[in-house]
Coordinates of C-alpha atoms in Angstrom, one line a residue:
X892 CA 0.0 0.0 0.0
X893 CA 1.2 3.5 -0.9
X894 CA 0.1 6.8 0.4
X895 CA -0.1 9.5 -1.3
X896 CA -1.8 13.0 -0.9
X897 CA -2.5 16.5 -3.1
X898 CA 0.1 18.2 -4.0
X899 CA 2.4 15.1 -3.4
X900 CA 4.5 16.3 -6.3
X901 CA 5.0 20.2 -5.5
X902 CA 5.9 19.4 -2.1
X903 CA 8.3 17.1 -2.9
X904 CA 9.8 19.7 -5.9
X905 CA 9.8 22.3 -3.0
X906 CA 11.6 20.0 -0.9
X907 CA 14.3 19.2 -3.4
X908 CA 14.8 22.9 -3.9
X909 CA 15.5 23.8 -0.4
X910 CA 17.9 20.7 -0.1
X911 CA 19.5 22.4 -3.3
X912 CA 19.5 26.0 -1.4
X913 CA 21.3 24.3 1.6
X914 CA 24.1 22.3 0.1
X915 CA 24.6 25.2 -2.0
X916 CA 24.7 27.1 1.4
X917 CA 26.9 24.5 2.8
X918 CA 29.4 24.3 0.5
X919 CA 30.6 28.1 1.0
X920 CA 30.9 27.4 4.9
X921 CA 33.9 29.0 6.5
X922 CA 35.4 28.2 9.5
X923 CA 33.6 26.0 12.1
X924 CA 30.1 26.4 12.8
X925 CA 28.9 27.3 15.9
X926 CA 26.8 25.5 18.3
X927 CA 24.2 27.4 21.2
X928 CA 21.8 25.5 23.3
X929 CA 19.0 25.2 26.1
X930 CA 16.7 23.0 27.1
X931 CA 14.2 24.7 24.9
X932 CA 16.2 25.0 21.3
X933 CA 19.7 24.2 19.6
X934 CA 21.0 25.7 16.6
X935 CA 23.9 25.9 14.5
X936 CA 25.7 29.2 13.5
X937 CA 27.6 29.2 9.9
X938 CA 29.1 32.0 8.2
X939 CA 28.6 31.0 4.1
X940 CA 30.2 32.9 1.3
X941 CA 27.4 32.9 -1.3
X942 CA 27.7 34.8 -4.9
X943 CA 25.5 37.7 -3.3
X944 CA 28.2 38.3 -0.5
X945 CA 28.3 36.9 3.0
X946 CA 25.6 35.2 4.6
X947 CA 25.0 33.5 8.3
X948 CA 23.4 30.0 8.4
X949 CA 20.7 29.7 11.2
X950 CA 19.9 25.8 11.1
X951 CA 17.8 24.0 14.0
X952 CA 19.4 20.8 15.1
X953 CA 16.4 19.7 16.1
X954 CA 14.0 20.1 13.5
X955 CA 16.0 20.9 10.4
X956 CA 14.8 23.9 9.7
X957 CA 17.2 27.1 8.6
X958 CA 17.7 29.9 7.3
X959 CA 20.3 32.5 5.5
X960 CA 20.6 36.0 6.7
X961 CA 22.4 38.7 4.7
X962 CA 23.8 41.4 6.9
X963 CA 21.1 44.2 6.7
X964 CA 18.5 41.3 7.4
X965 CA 20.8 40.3 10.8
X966 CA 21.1 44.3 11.9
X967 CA 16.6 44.3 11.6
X968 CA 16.9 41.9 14.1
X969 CA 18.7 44.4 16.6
X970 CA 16.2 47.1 15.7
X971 CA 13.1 44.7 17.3
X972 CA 12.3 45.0 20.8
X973 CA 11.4 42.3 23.0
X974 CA 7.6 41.9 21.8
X975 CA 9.0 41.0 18.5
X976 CA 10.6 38.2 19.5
X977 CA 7.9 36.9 22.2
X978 CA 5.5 37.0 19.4
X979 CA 8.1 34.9 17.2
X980 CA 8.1 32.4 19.9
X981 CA 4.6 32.5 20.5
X982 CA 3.6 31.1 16.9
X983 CA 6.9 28.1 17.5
X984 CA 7.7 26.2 13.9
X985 CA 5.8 29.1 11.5
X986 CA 6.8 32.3 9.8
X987 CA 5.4 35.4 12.0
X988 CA 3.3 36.8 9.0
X989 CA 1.6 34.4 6.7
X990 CA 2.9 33.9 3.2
X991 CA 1.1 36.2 0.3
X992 CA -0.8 33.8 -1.9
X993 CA 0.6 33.5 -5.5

């Protein structure tokens, strides 16, 4: 027996691009990444050289997930207060603000 479900195909094609994006990612790591963790979260810290300048790697140990920060994106983060982030945390394993549909 096989399962299978809508959109089977796209998110499989999405999923193959963002393994793409990473090892692309990956393969302009410099130096050793960084490791921070709780009991609540771990991550990994990269810096990557990509074609577009120099990026930082965010990946979650736990779950996989990650993400690529140029520099201007990384300095918005210090112009957020607190509330920012609490509402990040608040909505755990989703993006803050919901997609725009295509």
């Amino acid at each position: 027996m096989t399962l299978s479900w809508e959109g089977e195909d796209e998110d499989a094609r999405a999923a193959r691009r963002a393994a793409d994006q990473k090892a692309a990612l990956e393969a302009g790591r410099t130096g050793e990444p960084l490791r921070l963790g709780n009991e609540f979260s771990e991550i990994r810290v990269s810096r990557v050289e990509t074609r577009n300048g120099s990026r930082l790697l965010v990946e979650s140990t736990r779950s996989g997930q990650w993400v690529a920060l140029c520099p201007l994106e990384l300095e918005a983060l210090t112009w957020q207060n607190t509330a920012t982030f609490a509402a990040m945390i608040g909505n755990p394993f989703g993006p803050l603000l919901p997609e725009e549909e295509k």
